[in-house]
PDB file of C-alpha atoms and ligand atoms in Angstrom:
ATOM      1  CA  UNK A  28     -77.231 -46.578 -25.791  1.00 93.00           C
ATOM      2  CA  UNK A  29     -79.551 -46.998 -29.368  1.00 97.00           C
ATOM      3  CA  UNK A  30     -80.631 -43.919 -30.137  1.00 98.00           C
ATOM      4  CA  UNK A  31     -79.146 -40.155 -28.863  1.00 98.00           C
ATOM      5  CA  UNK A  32     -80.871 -36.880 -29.406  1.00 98.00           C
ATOM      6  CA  UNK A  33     -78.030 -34.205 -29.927  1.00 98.00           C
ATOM      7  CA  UNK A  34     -79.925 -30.486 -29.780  1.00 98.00           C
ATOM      8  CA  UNK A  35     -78.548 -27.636 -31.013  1.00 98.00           C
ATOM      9  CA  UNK A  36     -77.526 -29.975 -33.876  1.00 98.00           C
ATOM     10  CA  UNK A  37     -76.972 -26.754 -36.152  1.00 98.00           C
ATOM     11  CA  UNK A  38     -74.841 -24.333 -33.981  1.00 97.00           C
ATOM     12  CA  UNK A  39     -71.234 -23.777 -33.983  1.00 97.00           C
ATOM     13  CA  UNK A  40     -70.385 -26.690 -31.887  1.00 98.00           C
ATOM     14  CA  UNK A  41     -73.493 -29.141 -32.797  1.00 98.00           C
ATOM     15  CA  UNK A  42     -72.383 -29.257 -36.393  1.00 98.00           C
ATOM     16  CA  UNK A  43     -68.812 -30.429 -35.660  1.00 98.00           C
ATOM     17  CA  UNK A  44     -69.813 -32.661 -32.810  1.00 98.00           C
ATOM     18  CA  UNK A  45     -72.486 -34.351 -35.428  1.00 98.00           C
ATOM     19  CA  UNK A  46     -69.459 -34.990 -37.538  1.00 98.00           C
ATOM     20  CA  UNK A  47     -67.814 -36.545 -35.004  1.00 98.00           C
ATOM     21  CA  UNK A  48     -70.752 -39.063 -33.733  1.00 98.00           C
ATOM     22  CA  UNK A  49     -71.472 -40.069 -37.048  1.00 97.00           C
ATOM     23  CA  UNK A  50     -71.427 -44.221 -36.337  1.00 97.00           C
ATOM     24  CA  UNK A  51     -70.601 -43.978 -33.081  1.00 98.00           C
ATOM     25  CA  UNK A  52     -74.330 -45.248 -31.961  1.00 98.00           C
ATOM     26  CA  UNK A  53     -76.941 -46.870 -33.903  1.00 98.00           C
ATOM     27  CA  UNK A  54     -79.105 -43.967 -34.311  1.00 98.00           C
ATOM     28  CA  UNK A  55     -78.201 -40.239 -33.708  1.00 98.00           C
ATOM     29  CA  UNK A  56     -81.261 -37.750 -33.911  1.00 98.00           C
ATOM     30  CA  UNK A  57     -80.363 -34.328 -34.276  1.00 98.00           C
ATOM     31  CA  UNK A  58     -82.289 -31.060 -33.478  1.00 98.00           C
ATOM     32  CA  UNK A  59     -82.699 -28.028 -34.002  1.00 97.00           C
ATOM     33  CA  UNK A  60     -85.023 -25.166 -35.021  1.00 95.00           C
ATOM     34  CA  UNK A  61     -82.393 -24.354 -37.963  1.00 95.00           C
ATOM     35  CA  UNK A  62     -82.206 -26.496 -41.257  1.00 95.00           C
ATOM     36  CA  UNK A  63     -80.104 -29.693 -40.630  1.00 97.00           C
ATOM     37  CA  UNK A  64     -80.146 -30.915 -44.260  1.00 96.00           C
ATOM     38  CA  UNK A  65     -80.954 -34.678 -45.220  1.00 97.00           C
ATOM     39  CA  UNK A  66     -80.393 -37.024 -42.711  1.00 97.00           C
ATOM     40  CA  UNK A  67     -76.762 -39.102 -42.979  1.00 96.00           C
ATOM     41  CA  UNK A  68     -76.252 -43.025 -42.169  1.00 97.00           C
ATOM     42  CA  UNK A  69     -77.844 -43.588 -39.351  1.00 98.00           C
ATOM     43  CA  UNK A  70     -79.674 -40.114 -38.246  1.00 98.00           C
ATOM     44  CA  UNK A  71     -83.254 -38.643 -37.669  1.00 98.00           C
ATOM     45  CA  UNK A  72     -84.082 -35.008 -38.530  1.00 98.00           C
ATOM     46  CA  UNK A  73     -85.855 -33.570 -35.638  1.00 97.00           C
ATOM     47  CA  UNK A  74     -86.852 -29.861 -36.604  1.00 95.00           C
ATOM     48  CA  UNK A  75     -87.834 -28.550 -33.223  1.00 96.00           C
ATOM     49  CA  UNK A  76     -88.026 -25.827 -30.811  1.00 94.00           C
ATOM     50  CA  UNK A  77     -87.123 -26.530 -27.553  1.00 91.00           C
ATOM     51  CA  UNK A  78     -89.592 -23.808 -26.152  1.00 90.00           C
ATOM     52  CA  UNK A  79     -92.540 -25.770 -27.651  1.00 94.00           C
ATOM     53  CA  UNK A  80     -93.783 -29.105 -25.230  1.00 92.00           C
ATOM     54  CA  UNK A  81     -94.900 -30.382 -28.077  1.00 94.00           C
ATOM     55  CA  UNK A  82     -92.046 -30.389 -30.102  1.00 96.00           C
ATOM     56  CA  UNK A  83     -90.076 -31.627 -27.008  1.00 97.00           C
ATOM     57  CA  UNK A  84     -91.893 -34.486 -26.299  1.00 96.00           C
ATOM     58  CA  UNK A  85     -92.083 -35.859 -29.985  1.00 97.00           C
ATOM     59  CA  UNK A  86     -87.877 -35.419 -29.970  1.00 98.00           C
ATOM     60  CA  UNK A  87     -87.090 -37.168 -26.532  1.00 98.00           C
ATOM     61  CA  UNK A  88     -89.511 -40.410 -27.735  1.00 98.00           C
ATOM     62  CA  UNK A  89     -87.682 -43.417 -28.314  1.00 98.00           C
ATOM     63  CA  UNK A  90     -84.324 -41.805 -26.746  1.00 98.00           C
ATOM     64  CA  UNK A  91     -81.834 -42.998 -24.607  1.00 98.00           C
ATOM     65  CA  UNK A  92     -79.415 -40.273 -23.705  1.00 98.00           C
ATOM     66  CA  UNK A  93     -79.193 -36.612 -25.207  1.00 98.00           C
ATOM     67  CA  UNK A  94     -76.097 -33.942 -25.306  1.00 99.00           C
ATOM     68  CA  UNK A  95     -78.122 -30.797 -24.711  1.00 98.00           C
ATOM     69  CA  UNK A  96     -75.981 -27.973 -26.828  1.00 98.00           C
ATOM     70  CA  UNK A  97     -79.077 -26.235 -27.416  1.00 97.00           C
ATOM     71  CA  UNK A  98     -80.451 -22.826 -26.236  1.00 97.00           C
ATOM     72  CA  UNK A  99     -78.311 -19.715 -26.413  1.00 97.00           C
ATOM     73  CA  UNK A 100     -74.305 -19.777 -26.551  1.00 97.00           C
ATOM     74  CA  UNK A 101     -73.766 -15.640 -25.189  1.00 95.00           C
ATOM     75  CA  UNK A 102     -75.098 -13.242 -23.405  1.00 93.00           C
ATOM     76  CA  UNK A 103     -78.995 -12.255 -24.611  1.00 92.00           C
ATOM     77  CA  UNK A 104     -81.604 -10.157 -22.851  1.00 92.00           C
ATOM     78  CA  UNK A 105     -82.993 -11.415 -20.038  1.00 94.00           C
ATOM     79  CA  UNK A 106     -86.328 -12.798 -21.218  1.00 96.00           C
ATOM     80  CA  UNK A 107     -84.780 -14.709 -24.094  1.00 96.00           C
ATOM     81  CA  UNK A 108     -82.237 -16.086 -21.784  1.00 96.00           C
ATOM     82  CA  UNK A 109     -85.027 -17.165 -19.544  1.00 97.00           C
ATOM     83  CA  UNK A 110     -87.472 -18.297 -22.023  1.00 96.00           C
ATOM     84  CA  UNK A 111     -84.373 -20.664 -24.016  1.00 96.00           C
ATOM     85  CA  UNK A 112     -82.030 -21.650 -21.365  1.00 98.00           C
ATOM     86  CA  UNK A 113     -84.296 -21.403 -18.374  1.00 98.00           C
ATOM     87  CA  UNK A 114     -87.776 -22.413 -18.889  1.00 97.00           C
ATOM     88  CA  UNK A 115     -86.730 -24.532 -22.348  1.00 97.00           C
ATOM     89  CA  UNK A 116     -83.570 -26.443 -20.333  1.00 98.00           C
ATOM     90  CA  UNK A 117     -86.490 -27.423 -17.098  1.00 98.00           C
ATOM     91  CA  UNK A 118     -89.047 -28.779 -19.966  1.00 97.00           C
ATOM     92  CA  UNK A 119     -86.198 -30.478 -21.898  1.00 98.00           C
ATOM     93  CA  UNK A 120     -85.573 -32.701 -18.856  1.00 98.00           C
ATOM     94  CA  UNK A 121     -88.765 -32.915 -17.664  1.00 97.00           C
ATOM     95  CA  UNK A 122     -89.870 -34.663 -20.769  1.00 97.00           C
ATOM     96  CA  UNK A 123     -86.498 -36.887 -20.824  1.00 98.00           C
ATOM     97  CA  UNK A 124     -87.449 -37.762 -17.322  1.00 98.00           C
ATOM     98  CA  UNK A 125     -91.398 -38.518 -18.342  1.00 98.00           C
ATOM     99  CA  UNK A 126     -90.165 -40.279 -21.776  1.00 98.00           C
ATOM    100  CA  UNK A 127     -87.410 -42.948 -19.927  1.00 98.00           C
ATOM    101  CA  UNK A 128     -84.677 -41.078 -20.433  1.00 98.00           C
ATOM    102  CA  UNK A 129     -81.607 -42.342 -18.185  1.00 96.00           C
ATOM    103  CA  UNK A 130     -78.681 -40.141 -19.286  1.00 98.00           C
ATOM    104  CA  UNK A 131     -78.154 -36.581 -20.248  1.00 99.00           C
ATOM    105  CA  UNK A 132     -75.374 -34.881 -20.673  1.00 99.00           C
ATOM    106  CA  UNK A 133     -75.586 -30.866 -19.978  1.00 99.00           C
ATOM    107  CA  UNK A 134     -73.661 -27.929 -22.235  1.00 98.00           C
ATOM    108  CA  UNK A 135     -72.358 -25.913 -19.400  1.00 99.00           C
ATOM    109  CA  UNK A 136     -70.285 -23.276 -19.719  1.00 98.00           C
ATOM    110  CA  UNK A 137     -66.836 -21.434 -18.288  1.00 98.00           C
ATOM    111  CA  UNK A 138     -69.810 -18.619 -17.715  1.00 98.00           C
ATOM    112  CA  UNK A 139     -71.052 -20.460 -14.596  1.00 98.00           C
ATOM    113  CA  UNK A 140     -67.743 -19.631 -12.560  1.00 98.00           C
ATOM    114  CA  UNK A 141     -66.666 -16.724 -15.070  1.00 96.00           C
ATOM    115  CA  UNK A 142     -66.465 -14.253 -11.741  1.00 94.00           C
ATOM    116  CA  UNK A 143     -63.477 -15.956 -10.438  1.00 95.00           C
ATOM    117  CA  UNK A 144     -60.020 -13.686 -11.090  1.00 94.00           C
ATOM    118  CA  UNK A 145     -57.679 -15.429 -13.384  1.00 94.00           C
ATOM    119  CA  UNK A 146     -55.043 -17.438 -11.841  1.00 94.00           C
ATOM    120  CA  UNK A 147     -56.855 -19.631  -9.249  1.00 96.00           C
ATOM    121  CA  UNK A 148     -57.524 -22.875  -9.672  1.00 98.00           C
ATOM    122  CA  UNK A 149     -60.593 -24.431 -10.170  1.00 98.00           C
ATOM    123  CA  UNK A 150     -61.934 -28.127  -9.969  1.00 98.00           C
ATOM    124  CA  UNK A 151     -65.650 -28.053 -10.299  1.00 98.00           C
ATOM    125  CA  UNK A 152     -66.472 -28.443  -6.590  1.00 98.00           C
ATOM    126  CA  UNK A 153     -66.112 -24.282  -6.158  1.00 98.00           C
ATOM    127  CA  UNK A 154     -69.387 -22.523  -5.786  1.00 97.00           C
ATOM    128  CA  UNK A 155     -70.611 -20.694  -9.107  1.00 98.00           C
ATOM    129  CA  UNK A 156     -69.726 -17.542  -9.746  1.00 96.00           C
ATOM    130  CA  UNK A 157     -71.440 -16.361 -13.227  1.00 95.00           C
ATOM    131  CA  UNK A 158     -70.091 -13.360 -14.917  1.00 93.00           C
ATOM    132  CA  UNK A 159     -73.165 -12.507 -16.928  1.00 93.00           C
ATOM    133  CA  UNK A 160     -77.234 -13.487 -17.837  1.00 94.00           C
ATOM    134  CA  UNK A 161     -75.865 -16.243 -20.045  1.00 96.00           C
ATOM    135  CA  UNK A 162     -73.111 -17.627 -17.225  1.00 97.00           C
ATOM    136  CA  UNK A 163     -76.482 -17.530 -14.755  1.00 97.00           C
ATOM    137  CA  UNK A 164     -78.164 -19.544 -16.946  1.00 98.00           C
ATOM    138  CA  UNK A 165     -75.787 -21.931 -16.923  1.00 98.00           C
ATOM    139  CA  UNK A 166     -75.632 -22.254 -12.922  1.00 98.00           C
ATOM    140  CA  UNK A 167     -79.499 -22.981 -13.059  1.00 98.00           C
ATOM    141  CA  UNK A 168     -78.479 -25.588 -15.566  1.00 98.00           C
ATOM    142  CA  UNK A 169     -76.176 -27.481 -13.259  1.00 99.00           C
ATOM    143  CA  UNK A 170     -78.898 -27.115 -10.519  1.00 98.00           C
ATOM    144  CA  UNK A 171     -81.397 -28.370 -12.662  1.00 98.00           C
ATOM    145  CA  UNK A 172     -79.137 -31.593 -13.784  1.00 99.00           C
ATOM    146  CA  UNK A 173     -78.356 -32.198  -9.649  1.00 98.00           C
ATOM    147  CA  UNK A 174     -82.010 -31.863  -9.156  1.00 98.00           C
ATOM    148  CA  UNK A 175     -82.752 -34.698 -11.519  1.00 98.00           C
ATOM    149  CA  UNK A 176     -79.840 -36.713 -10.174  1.00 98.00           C
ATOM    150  CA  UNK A 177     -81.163 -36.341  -7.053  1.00 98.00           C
ATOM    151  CA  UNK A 178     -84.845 -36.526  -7.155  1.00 98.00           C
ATOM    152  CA  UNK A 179     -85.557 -38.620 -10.155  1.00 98.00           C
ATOM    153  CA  UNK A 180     -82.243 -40.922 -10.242  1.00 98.00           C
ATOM    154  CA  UNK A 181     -80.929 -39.628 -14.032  1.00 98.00           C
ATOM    155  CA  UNK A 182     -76.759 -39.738 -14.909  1.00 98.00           C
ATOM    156  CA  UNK A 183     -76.183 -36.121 -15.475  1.00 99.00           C
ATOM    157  CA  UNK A 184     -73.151 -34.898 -16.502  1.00 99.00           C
ATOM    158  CA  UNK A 185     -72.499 -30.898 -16.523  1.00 99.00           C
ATOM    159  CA  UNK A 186     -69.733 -30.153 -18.669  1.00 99.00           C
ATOM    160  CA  UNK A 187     -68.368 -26.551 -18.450  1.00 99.00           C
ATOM    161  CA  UNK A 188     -67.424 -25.557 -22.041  1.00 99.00           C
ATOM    162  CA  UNK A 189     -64.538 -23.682 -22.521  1.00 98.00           C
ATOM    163  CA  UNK A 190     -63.348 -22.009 -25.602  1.00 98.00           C
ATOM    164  CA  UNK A 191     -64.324 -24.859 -28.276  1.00 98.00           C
ATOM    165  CA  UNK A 192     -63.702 -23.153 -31.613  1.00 98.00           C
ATOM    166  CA  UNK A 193     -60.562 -24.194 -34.245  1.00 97.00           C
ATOM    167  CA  UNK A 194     -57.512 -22.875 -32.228  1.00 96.00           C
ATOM    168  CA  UNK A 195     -57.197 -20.507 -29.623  1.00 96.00           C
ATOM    169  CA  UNK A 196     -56.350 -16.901 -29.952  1.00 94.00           C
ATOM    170  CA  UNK A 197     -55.637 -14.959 -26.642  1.00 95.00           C
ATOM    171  CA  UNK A 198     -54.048 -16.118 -23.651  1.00 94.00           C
ATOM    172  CA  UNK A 199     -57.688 -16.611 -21.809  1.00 96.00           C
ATOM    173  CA  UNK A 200     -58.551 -18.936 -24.343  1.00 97.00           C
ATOM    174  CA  UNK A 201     -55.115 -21.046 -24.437  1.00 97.00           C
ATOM    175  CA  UNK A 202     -56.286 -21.881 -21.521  1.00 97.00           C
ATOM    176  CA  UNK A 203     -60.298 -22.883 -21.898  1.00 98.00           C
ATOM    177  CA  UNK A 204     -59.937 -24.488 -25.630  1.00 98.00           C
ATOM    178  CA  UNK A 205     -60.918 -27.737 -26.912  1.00 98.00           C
ATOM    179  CA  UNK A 206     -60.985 -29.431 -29.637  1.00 98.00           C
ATOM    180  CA  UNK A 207     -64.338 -30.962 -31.095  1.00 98.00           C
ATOM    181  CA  UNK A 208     -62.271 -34.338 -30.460  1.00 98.00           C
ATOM    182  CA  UNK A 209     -62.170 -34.217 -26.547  1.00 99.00           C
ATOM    183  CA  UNK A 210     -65.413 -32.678 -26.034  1.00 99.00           C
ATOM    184  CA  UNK A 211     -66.729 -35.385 -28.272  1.00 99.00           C
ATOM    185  CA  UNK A 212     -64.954 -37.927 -25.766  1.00 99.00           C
ATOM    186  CA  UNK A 213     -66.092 -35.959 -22.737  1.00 98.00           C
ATOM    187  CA  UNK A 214     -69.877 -36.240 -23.643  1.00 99.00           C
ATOM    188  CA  UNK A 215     -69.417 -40.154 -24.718  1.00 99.00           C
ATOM    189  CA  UNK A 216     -68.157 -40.716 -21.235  1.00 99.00           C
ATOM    190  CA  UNK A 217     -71.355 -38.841 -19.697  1.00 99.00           C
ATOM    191  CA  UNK A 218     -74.049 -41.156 -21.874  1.00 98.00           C
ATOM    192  CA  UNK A 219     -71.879 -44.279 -21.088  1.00 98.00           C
ATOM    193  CA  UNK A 220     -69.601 -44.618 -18.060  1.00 98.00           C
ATOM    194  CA  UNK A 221     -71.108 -46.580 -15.631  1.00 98.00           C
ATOM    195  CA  UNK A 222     -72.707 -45.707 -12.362  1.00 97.00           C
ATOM    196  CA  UNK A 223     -73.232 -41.922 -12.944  1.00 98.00           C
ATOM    197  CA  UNK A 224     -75.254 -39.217 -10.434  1.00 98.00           C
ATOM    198  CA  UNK A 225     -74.300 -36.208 -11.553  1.00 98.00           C
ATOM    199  CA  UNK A 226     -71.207 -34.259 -11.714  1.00 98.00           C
ATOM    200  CA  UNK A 227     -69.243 -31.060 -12.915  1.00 99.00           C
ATOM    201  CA  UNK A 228     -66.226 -31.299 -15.261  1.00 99.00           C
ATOM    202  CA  UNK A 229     -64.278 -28.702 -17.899  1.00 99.00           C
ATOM    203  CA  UNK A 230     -64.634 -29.429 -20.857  1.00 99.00           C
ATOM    204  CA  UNK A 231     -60.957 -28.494 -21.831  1.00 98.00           C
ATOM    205  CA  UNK A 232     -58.392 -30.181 -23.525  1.00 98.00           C
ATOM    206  CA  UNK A 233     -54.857 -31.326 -22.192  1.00 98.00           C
ATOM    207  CA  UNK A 234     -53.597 -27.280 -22.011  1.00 98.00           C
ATOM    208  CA  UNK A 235     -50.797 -26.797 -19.464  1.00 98.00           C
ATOM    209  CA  UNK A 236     -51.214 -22.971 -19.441  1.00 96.00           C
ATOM    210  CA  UNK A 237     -55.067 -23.146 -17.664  1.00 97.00           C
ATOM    211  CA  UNK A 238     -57.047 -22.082 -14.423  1.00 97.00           C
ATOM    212  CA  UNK A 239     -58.426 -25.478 -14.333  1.00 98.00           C
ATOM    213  CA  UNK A 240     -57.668 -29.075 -12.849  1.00 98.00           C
ATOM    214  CA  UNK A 241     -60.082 -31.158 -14.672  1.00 98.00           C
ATOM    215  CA  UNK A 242     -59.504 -34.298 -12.096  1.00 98.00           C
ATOM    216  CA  UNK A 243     -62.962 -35.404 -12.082  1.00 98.00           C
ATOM    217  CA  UNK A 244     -63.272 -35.978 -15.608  1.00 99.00           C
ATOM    218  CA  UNK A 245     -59.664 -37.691 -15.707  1.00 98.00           C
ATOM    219  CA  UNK A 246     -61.723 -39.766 -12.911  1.00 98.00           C
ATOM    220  CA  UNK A 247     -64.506 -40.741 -15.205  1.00 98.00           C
ATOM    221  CA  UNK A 248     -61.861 -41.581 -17.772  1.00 98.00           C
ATOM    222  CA  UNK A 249     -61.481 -38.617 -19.909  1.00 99.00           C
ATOM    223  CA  UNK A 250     -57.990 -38.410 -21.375  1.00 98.00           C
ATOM    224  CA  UNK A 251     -58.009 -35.610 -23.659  1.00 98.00           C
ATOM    225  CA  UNK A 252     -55.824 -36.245 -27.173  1.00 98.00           C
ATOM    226  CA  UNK A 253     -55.460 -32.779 -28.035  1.00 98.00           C
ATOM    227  CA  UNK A 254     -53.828 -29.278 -26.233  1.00 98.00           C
ATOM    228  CA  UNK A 255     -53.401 -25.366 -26.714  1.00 98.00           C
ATOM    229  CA  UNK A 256     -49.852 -25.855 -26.234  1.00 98.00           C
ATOM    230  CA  UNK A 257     -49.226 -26.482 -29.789  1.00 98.00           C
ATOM    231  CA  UNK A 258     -50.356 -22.492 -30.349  1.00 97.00           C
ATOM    232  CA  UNK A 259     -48.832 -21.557 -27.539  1.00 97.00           C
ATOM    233  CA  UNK A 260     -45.750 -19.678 -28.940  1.00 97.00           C
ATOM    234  CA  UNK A 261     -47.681 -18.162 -32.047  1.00 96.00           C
ATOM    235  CA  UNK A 262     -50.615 -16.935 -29.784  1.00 96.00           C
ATOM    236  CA  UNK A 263     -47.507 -15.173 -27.259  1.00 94.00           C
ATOM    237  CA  UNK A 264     -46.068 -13.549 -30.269  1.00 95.00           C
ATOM    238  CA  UNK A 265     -49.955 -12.316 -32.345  1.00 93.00           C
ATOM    239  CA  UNK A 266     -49.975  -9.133 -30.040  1.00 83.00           C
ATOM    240  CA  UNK A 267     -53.893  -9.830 -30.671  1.00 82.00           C
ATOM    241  CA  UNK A 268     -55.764  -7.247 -27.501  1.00 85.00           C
ATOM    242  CA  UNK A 269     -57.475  -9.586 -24.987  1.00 88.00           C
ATOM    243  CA  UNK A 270     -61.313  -7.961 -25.582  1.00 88.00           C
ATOM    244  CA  UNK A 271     -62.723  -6.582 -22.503  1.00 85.00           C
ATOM    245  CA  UNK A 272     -63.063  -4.145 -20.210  1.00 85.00           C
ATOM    246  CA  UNK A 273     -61.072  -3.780 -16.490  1.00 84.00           C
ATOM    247  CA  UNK A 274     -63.307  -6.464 -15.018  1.00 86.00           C
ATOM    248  CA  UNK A 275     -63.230  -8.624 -18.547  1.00 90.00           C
ATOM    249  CA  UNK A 276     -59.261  -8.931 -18.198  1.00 91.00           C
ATOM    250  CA  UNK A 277     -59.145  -9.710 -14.356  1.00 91.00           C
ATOM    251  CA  UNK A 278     -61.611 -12.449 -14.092  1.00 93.00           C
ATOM    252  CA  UNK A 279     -61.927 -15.813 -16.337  1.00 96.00           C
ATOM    253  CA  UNK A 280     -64.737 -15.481 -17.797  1.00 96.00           C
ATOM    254  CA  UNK A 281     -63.292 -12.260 -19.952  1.00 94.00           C
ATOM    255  CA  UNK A 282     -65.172 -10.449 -22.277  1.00 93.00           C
ATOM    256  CA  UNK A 283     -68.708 -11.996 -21.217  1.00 93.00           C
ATOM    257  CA  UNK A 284     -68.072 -10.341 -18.184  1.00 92.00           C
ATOM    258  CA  UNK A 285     -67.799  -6.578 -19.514  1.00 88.00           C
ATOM    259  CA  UNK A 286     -70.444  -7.155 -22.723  1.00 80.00           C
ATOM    260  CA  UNK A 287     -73.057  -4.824 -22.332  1.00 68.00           C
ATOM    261  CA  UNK A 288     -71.480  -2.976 -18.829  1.00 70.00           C
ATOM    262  CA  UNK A 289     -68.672  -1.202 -19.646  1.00 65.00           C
ATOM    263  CA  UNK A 290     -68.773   2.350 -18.107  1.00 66.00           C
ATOM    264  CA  UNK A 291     -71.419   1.727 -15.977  1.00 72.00           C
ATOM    265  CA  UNK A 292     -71.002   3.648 -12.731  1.00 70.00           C
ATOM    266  CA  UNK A 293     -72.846   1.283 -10.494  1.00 72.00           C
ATOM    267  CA  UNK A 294     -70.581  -1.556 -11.007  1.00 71.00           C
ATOM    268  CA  UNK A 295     -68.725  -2.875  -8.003  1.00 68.00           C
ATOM    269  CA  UNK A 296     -67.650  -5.892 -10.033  1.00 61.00           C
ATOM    270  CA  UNK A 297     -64.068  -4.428 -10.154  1.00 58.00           C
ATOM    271  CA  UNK A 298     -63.680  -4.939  -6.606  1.00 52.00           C
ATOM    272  CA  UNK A 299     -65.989  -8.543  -7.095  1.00 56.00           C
ATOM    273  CA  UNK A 300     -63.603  -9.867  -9.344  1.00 58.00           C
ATOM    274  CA  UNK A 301     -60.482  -9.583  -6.572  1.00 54.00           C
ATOM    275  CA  UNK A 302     -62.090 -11.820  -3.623  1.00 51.00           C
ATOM    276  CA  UNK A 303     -61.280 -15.148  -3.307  1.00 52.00           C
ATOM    277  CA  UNK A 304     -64.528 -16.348  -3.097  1.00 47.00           C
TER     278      UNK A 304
HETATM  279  C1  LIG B  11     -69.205 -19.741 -24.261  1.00 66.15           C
HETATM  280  O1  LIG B  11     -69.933 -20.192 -23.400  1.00 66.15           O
HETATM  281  C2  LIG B  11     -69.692 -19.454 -25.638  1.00 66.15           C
HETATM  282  O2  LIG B  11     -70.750 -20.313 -26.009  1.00 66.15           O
HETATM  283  C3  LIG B  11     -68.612 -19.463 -26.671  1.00 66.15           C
HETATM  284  O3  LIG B  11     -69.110 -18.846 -27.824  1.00 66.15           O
HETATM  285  C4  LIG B  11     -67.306 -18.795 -26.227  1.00 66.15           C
HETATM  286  O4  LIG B  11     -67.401 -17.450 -26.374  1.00 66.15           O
HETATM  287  C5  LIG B  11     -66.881 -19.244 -24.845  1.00 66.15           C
HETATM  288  O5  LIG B  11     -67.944 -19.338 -23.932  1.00 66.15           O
HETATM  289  C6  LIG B  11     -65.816 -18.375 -24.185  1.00 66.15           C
HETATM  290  O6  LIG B  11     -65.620 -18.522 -22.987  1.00 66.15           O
HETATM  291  O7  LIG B  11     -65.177 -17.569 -24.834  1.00 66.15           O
END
C-alpha cells in the first residue's frame, strides 16, 4: 500500500486518525470539503466533495486503499442522509472500483444494529437492526461494501464504530469506546491483512463491560491496546443521566434511537426494542 485516501480527513475522528497515520505509508491523501491546512510529511490535500463525480474521481487516482470516514456522523434529514451517505458512499466505490482500487475500508457505525436491547451479545453476523436515518445508512453501507466484495472482487472491511471520542461518559458508551489508537489498528488491518472479502467487525477497544464479542477482528489480528475499564469506576460514580428517551435507554444504540421521536404516539419501537430479533 503507496498511497491511501483518508475522507472525512477534517471531522472529529479524521483529524485524530490523520495524526495517527502520519508515516505509516508513503503517501496519505486526505479529504475533505473542510480546510485541512498545509499538507505534512508525506500528504496530499484533496479538497473535495464526495457528492461531486468529479471531485471523486480526481481523489481516488493514483490510490491504493481508502478509510472512508466521510459523509454524515448523526442523524440528518432524510435527503441529506441520502444524498451524503447513500448516493455519495455508491459513487465513492464506484470510482475506487473504476480507478484500481483493491482495498477499502468502510466507517460503519453501532447505528446499523442500534435496535437491539442492551445486554445481548453481538458478533457481527446478526442481521441489522438500525435505530435511526443515520444507523440505515450505515446498513446500506455494509451492503454496498459486500456488493463490491462480491461482484467486483475488492477487500472490504465494515467496521462498526462505537463511541470513539477521548473517554467514555455513560455506561452505554463504556461499553462502545475506542481509542483513536485501536481504531487506527483496526483500519490498518482492513488495507493490509491478507486475503480479505469483506467482513463486519466493532470497532471497540478491549472493554470488559460491552454488548459485543469482537472475534472476527481478533481473527484478522486486531488486538486492541487500550480499554474503558480504566474509567470504569469514575464513570459508576459521575451520576451523569444516560440521554434518551424509554426506547433510547433500552436498546444500544441510545440516544440516536429517541433523537427527533420522543412523544410520538405512533411509535411501536418500545415494544421493537424488547424482541430478540
Ligand atoms: C456514531 O455513529 C456517531 O458518529 C458518534 O458521534 C457517536 O455519537 C456514536 O455513534 C455513538 O454511538 O454514540
Amino acid at each position: 500500500m503507496k498511497r491511501i485516501l483518508l475522507t472525512g480527513a477534517g471531522g472529529g475522528i479524521g483529524r485524530r486518525m490523520r495524526q495517527a497515520l502520519a508515516g505509516a505509508y508513503p503517501i496519505l491523501r486526505v479529504s475533505d470539503m473542510v480546510d485541512l491546512g498545509s499538507a505534512g510529511d508525506g500528504e496530499e490535500i484533496a479538497v473535495a466533495d464526495l457528492t461531486r463525480a468529479e471531485d471523486l474521481e480526481r481523489i481516488v487516482d493514483g490510490v491504493d486503499g481508502i478509510i472512508h470516514l466521510g459523509g454524515l456522523s448523526v442523524e440528518n434529514a432524510w435527503d441529506d442522509i441520502l444524498r451524503t451517505n447513500i448516493d455519495g458512499a455508491y459513487r465513492l466505490f464506484e470510482a475506487a472500483y473504476n480507478a484500481g482500487v483493491k482495498r477499502i475500508v468502510f466507517a460503519s457505525s453501532n447505528h446499523a444494529i442500534g435496535f437491539y436491547p442492551r445486554g445481548q451479545i453481538l458478533d457481527g453476523s446478526e442481521r441489522p437492526r438500525p435505530d435511526c436515518r443515520y444507523g440505515l445508512s450505515k446498513v446500506f453501507g455494509e451492503g454496498l461494501s459486500q456488493y463490491f466484495a462480491d461482484n467486483y472482487g475488492l477487500g472490504i472491511l465494515s467496521i462498526r464504530i462505537g463511541w470513539c471520542f477521548e473517554k467514555p461518559e455513560t455506561q452505554r458508551t463504556l461499553g462502545s469506546w475506542v481509542s483513536i489508537g485501536d481504531l487506527t489498528q483496526l483500519c490498518r488491518i482492513g488495507l493490509e491483512v491478507p486475503d480479505l472479502h469483506h467482513e463486519i467487525v466493532y470497532g471497540m477497544s478491549d472493554n470488559s463491560r460491552t454488548w459485543w464479542d469482537n472475534k472476527t477482528a481478533r481473527r484478522l489480528g486486531y488486538r486492541p491496546n487500550d480499554s474503558s475499564d480504566v474509567w470504569a469506576a469514575e464513570v459508576d460514580s459521575s451520576g451523569v443521566p444516560e440521554p434518551g428517551d424509554e426506547v433510547g435507554l433500552a436498546v444500544q444504540g441510545g440516544p440516536f434511537a429517541s433523537e427527533g421521536y420522543q412523544g410520538d404516539p405512533r411509535r411501536v419501537a418500545v415494544q421493537g426494542a424488547k424482541s430478540e430479533s
